[in-house]
Every structure is written in C-alpha cells, then in structure tokens.
Short mmCIF file of C-alpha atoms and ligand atoms in Angstrom, two decimals:
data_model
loop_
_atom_site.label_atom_id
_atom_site.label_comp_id
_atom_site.label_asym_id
_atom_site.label_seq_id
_atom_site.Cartn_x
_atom_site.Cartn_y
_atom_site.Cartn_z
CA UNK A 1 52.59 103.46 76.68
CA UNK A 2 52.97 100.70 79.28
CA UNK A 3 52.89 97.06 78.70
CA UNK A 4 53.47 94.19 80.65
CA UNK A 5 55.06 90.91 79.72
CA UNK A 6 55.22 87.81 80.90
CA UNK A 7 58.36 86.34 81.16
CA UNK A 8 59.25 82.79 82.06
CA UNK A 9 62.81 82.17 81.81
CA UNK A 10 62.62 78.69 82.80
CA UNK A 11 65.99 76.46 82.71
CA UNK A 12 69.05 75.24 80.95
CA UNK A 13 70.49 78.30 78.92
CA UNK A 14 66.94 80.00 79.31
CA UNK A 15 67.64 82.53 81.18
CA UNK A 16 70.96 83.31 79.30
CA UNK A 17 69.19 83.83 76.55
CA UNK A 18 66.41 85.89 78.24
CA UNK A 19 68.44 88.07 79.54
CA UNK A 20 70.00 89.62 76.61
CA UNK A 21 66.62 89.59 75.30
CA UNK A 22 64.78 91.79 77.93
CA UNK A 23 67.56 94.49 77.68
CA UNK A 24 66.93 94.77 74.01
CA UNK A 25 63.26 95.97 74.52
CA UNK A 26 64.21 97.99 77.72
CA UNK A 27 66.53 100.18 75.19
CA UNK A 28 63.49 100.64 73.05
CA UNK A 29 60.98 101.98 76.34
CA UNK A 30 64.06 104.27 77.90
CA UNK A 31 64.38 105.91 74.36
CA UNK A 32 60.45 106.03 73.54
CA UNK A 33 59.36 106.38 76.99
CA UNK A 34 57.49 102.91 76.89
CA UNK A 35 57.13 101.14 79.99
CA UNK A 36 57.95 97.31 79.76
CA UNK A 37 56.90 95.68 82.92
CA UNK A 38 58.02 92.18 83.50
CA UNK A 39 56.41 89.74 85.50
CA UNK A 40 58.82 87.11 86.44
CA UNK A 41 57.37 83.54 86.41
CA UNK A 42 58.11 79.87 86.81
CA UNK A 43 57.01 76.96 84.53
CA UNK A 44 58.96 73.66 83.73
CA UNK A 45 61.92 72.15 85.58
CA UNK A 46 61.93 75.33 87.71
CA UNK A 47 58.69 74.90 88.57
CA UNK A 48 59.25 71.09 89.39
CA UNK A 49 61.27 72.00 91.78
CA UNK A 50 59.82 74.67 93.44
CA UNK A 51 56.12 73.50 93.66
CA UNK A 52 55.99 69.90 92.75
CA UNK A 53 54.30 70.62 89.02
CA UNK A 54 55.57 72.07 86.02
CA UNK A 55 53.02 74.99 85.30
CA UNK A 56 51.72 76.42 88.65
CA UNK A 57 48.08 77.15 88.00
CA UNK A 58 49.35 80.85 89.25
CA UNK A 59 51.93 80.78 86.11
CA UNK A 60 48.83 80.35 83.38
CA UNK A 61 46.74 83.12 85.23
CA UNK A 62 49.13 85.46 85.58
CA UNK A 63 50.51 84.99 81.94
CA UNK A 64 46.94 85.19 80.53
CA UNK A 65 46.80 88.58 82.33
CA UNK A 66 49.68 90.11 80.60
CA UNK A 67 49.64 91.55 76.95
CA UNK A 68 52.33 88.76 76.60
CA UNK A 69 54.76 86.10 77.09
CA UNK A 70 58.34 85.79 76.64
CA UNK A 71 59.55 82.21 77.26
CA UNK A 72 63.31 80.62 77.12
CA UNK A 73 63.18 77.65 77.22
CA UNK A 74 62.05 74.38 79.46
CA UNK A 75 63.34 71.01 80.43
CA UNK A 76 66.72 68.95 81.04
CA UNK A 77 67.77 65.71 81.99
CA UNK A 78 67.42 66.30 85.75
CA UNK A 79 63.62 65.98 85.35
CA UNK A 80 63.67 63.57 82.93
CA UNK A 81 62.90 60.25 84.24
CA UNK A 82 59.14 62.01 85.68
CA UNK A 83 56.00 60.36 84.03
CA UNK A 84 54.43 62.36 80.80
CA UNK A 85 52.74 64.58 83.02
CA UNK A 86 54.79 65.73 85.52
CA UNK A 87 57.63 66.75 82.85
CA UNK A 88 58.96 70.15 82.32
CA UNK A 89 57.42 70.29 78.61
CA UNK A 90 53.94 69.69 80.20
CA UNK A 91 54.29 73.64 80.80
CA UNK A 92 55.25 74.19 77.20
CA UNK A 93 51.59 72.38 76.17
CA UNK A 94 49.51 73.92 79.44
CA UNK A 95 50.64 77.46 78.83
CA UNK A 96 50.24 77.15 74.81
CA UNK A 97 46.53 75.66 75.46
CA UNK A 98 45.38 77.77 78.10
CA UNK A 99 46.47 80.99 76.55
CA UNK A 100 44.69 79.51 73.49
CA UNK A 101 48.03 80.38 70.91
CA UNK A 102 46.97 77.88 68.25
CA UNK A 103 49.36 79.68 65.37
CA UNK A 104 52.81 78.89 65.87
CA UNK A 105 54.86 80.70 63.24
CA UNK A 106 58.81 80.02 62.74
CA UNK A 107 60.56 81.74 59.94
CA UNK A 108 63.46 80.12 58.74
CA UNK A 109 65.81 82.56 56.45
CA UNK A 110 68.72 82.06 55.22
CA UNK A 111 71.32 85.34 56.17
CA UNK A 112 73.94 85.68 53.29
CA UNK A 113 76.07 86.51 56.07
CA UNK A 114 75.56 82.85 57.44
CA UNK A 115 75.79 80.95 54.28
CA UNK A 116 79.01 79.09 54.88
CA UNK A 117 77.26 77.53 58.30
CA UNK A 118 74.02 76.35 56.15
CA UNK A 119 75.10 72.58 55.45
CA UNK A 120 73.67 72.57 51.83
CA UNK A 121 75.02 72.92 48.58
CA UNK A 122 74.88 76.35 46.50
CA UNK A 123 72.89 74.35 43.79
CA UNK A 124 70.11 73.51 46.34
CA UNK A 125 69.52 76.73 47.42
CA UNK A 126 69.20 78.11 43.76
CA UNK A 127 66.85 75.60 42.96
CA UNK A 128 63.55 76.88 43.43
CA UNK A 129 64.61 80.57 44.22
CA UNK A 130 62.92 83.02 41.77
CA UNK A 131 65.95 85.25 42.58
CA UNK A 132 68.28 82.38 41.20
CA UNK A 133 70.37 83.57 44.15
CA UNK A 134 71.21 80.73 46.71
CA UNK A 135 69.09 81.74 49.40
CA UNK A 136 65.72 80.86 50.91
CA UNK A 137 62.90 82.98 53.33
CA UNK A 138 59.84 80.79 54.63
CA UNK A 139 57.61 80.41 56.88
CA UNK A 140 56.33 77.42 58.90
CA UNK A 141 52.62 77.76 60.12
CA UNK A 142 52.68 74.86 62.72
CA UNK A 143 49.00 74.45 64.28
CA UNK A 144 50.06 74.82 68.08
CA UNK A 145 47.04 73.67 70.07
CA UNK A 146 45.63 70.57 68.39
CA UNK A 147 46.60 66.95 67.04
CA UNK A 148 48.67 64.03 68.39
CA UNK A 149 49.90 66.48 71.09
CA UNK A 150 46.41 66.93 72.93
CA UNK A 151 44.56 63.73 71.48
CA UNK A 152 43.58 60.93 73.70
CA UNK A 153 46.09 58.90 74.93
CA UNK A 154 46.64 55.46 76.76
CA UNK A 155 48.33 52.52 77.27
CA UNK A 156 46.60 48.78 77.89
CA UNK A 157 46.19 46.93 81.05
CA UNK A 158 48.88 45.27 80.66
CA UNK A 159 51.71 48.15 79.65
CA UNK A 160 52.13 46.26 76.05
CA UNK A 161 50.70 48.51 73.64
CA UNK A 162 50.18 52.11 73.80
CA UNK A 163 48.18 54.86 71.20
CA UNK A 164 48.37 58.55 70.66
CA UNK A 165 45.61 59.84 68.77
CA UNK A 166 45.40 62.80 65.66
CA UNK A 167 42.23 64.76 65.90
CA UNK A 168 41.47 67.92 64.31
CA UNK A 169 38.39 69.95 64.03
CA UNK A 170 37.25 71.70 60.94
CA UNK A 171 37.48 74.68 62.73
CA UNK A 172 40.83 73.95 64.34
CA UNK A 173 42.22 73.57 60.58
CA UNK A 174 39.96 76.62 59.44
CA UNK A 175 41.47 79.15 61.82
CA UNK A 176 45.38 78.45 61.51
CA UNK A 177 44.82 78.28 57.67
CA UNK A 178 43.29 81.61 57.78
CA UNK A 179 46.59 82.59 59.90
CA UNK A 180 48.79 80.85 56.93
CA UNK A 181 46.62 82.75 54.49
CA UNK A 182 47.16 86.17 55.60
CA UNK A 183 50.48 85.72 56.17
CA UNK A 184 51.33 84.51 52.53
CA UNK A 185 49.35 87.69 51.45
CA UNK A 186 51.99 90.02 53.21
CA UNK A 187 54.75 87.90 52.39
CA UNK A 188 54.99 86.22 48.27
CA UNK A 189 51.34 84.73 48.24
CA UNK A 190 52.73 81.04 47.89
CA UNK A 191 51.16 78.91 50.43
CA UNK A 192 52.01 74.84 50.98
CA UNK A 193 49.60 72.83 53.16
CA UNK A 194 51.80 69.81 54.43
CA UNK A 195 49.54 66.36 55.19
CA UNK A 196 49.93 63.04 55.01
CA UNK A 197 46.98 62.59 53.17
CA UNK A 198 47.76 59.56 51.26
CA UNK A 199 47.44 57.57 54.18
CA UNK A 200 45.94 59.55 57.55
CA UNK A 201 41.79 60.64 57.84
CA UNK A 202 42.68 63.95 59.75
CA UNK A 203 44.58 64.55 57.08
CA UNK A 204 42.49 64.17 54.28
CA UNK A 205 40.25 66.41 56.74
CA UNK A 206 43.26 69.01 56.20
CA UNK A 207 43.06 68.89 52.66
CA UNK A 208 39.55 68.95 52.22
CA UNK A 209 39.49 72.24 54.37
CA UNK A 210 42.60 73.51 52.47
CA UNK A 211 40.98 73.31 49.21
CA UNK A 212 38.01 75.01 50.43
CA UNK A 213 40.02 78.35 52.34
CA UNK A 214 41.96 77.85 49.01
CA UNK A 215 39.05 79.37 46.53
CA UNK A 216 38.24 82.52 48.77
CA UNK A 217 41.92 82.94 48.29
CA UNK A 218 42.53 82.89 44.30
CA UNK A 219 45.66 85.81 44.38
CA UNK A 220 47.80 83.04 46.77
CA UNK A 221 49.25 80.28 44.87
CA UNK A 222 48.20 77.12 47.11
CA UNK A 223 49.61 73.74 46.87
CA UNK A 224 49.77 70.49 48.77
CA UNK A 225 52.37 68.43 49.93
CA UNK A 226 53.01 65.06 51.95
CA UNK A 227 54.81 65.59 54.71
CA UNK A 228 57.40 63.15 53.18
CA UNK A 229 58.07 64.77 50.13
CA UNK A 230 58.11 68.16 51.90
CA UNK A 231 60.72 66.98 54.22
CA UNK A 232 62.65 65.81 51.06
CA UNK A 233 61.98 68.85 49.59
CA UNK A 234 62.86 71.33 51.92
CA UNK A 235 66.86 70.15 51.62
CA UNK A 236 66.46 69.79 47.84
CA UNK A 237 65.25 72.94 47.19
CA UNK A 238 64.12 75.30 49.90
CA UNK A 239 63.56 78.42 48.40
CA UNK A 240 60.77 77.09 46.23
CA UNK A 241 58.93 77.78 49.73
CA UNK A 242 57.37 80.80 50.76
CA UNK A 243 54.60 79.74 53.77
CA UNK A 244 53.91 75.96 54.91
CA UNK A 245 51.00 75.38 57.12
CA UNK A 246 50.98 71.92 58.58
CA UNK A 247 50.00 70.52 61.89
CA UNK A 248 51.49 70.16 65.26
CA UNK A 249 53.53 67.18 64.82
CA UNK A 250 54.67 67.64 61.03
CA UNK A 251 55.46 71.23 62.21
CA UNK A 252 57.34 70.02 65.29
CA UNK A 253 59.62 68.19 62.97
CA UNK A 254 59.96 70.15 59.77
CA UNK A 255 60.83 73.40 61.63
CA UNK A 256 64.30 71.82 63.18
CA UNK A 257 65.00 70.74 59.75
CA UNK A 258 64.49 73.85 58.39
CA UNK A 259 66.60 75.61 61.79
CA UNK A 260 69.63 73.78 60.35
CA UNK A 261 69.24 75.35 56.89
CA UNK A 262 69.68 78.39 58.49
CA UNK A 263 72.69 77.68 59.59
CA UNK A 264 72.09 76.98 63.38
CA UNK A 265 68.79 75.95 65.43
CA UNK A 266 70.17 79.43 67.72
CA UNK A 267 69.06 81.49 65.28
CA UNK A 268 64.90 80.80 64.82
CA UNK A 269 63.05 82.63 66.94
CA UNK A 270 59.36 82.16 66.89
CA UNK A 271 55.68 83.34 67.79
CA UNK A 272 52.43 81.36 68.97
CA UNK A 273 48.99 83.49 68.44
CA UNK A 274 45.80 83.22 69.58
CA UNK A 275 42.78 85.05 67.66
CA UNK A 276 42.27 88.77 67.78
CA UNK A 277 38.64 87.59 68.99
CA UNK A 278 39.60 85.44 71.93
CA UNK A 279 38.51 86.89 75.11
CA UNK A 280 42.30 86.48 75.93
CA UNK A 281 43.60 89.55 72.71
CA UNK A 282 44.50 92.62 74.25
CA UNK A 283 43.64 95.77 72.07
CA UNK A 284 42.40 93.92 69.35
CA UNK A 285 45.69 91.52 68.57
CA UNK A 286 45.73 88.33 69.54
CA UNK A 287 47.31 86.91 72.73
CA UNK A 288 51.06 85.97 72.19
CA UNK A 289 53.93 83.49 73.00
CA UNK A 290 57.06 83.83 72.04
CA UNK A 291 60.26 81.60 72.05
CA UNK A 292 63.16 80.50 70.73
CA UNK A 293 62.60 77.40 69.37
CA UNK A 294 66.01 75.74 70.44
CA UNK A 295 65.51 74.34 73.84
CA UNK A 296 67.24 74.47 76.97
CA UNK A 297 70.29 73.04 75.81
CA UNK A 298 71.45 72.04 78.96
CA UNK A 299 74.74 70.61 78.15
CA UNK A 300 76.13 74.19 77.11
CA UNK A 301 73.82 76.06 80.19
CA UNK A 302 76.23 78.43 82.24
CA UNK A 303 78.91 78.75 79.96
CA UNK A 304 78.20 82.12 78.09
CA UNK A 305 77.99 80.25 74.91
CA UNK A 306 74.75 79.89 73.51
CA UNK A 307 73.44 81.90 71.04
CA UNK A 308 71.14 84.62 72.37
CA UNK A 309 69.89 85.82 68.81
CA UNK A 310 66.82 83.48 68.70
CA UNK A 311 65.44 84.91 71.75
CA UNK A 312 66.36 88.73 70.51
CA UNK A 313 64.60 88.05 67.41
CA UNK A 314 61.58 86.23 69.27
CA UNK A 315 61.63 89.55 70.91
CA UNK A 316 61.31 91.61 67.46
CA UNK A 317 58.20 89.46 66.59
CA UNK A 318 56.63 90.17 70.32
CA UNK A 319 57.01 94.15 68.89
CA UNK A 320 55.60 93.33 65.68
CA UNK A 321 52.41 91.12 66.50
CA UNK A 322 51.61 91.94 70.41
CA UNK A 323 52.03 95.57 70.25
CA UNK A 324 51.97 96.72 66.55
CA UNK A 325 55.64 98.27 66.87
CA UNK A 326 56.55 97.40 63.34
CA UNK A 327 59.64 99.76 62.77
CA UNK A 328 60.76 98.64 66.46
CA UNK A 329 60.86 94.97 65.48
CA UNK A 330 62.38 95.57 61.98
CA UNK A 331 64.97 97.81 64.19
CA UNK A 332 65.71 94.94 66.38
CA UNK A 333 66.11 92.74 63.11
CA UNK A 334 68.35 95.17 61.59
CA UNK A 335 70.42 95.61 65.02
CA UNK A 336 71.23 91.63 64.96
CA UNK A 337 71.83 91.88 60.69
CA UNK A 338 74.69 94.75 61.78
CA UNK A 339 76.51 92.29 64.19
CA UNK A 340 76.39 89.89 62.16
CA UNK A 341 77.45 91.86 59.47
CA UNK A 342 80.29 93.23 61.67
CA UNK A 343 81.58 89.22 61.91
CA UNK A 344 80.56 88.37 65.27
CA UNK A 345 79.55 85.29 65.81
CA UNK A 346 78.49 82.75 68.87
CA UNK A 347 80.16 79.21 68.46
CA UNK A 348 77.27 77.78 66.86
CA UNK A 349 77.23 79.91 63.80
CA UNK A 350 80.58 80.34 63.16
CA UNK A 351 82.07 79.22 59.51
CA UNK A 352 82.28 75.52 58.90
CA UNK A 353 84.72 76.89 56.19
CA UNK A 354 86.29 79.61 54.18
CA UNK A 355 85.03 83.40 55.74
CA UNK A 356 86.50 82.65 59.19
CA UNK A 357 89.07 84.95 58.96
CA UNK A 358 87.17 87.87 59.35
CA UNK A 359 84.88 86.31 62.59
CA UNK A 360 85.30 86.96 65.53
CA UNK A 361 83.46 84.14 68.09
CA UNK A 362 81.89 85.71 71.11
CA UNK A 363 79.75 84.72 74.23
CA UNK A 364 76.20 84.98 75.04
CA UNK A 365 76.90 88.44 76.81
CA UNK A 366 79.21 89.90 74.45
CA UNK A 367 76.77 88.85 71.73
CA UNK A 368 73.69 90.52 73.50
CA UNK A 369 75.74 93.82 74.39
CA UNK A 370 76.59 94.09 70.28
CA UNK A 371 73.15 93.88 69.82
CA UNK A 372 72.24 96.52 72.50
CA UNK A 373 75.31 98.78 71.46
CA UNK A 374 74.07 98.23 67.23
CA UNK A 375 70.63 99.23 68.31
CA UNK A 376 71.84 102.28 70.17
CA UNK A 377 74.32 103.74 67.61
CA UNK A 378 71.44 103.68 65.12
CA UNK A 379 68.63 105.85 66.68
CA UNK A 380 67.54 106.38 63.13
CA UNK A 381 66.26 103.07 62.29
CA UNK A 382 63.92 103.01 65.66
C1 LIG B 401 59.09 72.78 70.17
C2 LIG B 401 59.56 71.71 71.12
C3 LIG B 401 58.37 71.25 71.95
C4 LIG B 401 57.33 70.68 71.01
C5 LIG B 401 58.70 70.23 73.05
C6 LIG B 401 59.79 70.73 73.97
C7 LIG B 401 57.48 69.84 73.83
O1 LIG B 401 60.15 70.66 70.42
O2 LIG B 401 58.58 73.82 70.63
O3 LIG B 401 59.24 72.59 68.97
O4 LIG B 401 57.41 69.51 70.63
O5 LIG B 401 56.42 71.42 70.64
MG1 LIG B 402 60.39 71.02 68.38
#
C-alpha cells in the first residue's frame, strides 16, 4: 500500500511535535510494508517568510493532491502585527476551505491516568457519568468551514465600527449534523446541538435543521443546548456528554475548555473531514486534516518540552478516517495509554498533586521515542 501525506509542519513547537509524529506511522509502513510518502510543505509564519503570504497557492494544490494532511501548528508573535489577511492563521482557514474539511472533530477524554492534572472536582466528573465513575469521553463536532469565520466582514469609512457576520446554509448545518449523527451512532447515541438560539437567526436556523436530522434519527438521544449553559455545563458535569455539534465559533471556544478537562490542551488531537462525495475523497473517504489543536506555543518552541502526544494521536485518527487502518490507530492509542501508564509524563501533564512520585517528566523526544519503543515491543496489538 502506498500513501502520501501532506505534511506542513509550520512554526513554533510544530515541527517538534511533527516529528515524533511522522516516526510513529513510519514504524507502522516498515513493519506492514506500507509506504508513507511525505510531502513537505509550507503554510503560515513559514510561509510569510519565505514567499510573502501565508498559504502559497502551491501549498493548497499540492495538499489537495495527497490522501492527506498532517499539520503542527501555525503562527507566533513575530508575524503578529500583519493585517487579518496576511497572518499565519489565514493558512489555517485557506487550507481548511479549499480542501473543503467542514467536520472538525476533537475528542476530549479524560485518561484515569491523568486525573490528578484535570482541574475539577471528583464530584463533577461523577455527575452525569452513567458509570458513576469520575470520568468523561466526548466529542466536539465543530462545523470547520462556515460562520463568523468566512462571513462578510468590514469596517466603516471612518475605522469606528467594524462587523463580522454568522451565516450558515441549510446545507452547511445538514452535512456536519449528519457527521455528528453518525458519529453518536458508533459512539453512545447521545447527541447535543450547541446554539445560541435564544437570541441569534443562524441559530434558530441550527435548531430548526437539528430537529429535522433529529426524527430520521429516533435510536440517538438528541438535545439542545445554548452555548452558555453548555459552557457552564461542560465544568459542572462533563460526562453527561457524549457528542456536541455546534458551529465554528462556539466550537472554537468550547473545545479549549474542554482540552483543560483533560488535563492539558497537549493532549487533544483532532481531525477536519470533508465528504466521502467531494471530488477531493480519495477511495471513497473523505479528504482529511489533522492537527493538534494546541497551537504553536511559541514561548516553549525549541526547548524539547512540549507535549508531542496531541500530534501522535492526531496521527491515530489520520489511520482511522483517511486510510481505514482501524487496529493501527487503536495501536497508536494504546502505545501512548502504555507510556502513560508507565508514568511518563511531559511538563504539562504532570501531577498538580498527590501521584507524582511515581512520574517521571520527560522531553518532547524522550516522550516520542516511548511511544515508538511501546509501539514496537507490542507487535501484537498492530
Ligand atoms: C483552532 C485555532 C484556530 C481557530 C486559529 C489559530 C485560527 O484556535 O484550530 O482552534 O480559531 O480555528
Ligand atoms: Mg481554537
């Protein structure tokens, strides 16, 4: 089998993290005799500097002619003070529109082994859990394409008001509900649809479309939240959660709330799809994006600290949703479980209390190498 993959590292602790990452799915083609080809390319700050603009129109055609696309991470304060459009995140938006990934999904889980660095009380996270264990497992559905991020936007003559517009299509909402849908189905066939519907028209739009998708799917359990309350919510009880669909912006913001629940925004990794029908899917799956979600953190960039298990794990849903490889990517999730298990830990996720005894902190290399090593020592899982 050969694939080829996209991969931007892009800047801060990027390609740090990428690194680790790529080496991960090279052990799985030497020891299944898949070929992973990677086809190195620039986007954000990187890019800035390079060629003047942060996504080279060669960066979005070559991506969209790979099976897929591993990113790090974009932006830093270095680029900073360039208007809207000539920023580093400007790639983040280009590449997620023109490869047409509209479905962004982040799990957030809670790892017993990371409990003591999740800042929330024992009685929250029993709350709401059917288990009655402290613990939660969700899913954030964040519409990737659409909304306040690509609505018309402006400023007046005179620079003294500005507007950012919400629009959504019935079809936009349609098509990542269907994603939220399926998902649930797979997963414990709860879904939430998070609006803001007691005040916002493309909202009520949401709802309207949510309650529709909602009767050709009578075995999920759907309800509706404002984005408020599910903000509130989500710290008061998170495992009542299963999968939340919301839109760009509410998904922007809930997902880093939830990324602290889990004990540190290092650990979420995350995939964008497109449709399995978009002239873009290769083999019948949908094009795919995948990142960590936390940044380029540029104030720890160079020093072998960050943590590279977001982008591992962003790696394990590449397996899973771009190539089929389920037992790979549950391998890969089981490989970063076992080092964790085994008490390492990068700075970020290391105890806030009791438990630190038995941890040992590590850098980003040593951290990746566990990984590798975990993977290695048990063939049987792959
Ligand atoms: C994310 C990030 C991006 C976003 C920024 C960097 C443009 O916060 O992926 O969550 O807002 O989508
Ligand atoms: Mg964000």
């Amino acid at each position: 089998m050969n694939y080829s993959i996209a991969v931007v590292p892009g800047d801060g602790i990027g390609p740090e993290v990428t690194a680790p990452a790529l080496e991960v799915l090279d052990a799985f083609g030497d020891a299944y005799g898949i070929v992973f080809k990677y086809v190195e390319l620039e986007a954000g700050g990187k890019a800035i500097d390079s060629t003047g603009e942060p996504l080279p129109k060669e960066t979005l055609e070559t991506a969209k002619q790979c099976d897929a696309l591993l990113l790090g991470a974009v932006g830093g304060p270095r680029w900073e003070t360039l208007p809207g459009r000539l920023r580093p995140e400007r790639a983040l938006l280009g590449l997620r529109a023109g490869l047409g990934v509209f479905a962004n999904l982040r799990p957030a889980v809670l790892l017993p082994q990371l409990r003591s660095a999740c800042p929330v009380k024992d009685e929250a996270l029993i709350a709401g859990n059917s288990e009655g264990k402290p613990g939660f497992d969700l899913l954030i559905v964040r519409e990737l394409t659409g909304g306040i991020y690509f609505g018309e936007r402006g400023r007046s003559a005179d620079g003294n008001s500005a507007w950012d517009t919400e629009t959504y299509s019935r079809a936009e909402i349609e098509r990542v509900l269907r994603t939220g849908f399926a998902a649930a189905a797979s997963r414990r066939k709860k879904l939430c649809v998070v609006d803001k519907a007691n005040v916002l028209e493309s909202s009520r739009l949401w709802r309207e479309v949510a309650q529709e998708a909602a009767k050709d799917h009578p075995d999920i359990e759907t309800s509706y939240l404002y984005v408020d309350n599910a903000a509130m919510q989500l710290i008061r009880a998170p495992g009542q959660f299963d999968v939340i669909v919301t839109s760009n912006l509410f998904g922007d913001i809930l997902s880093d709330e939830a990324s602290v629940l889990t004990g540190s925004i290092g650990m979420l990794a995350s995939a964008s799809l497109g449709s399995p029908t978009d002239p873009l899917a290769k083999n019948g799956r949908p094009m795919g994006m995948y990142e960590p979600i936390h940044g380029s953190a540029p104030d720890i960039a160079g020093q072998d600290i960050a943590n590279p298990l977001a982008a591992i794990l962003s790696t394990a849903m590449l397996l899973r949703y771009s190539f089929g490889l389920e037992k790979e990517a549950a391998a890969v999730e089981a490989a970063v479980n076992a080092v964790l298990d085994a008490g390492l830990r990068t700075r970020d996720i290391a105890s806030r209390g009791s438990g630190g005894a038995t941890e040992k902190i590590v850098g980003t290399k040593a951290m990746g190498e566990a990984v590798l090593k975990a993977l290695e020592t048990a063939p049987a899982a792959i």
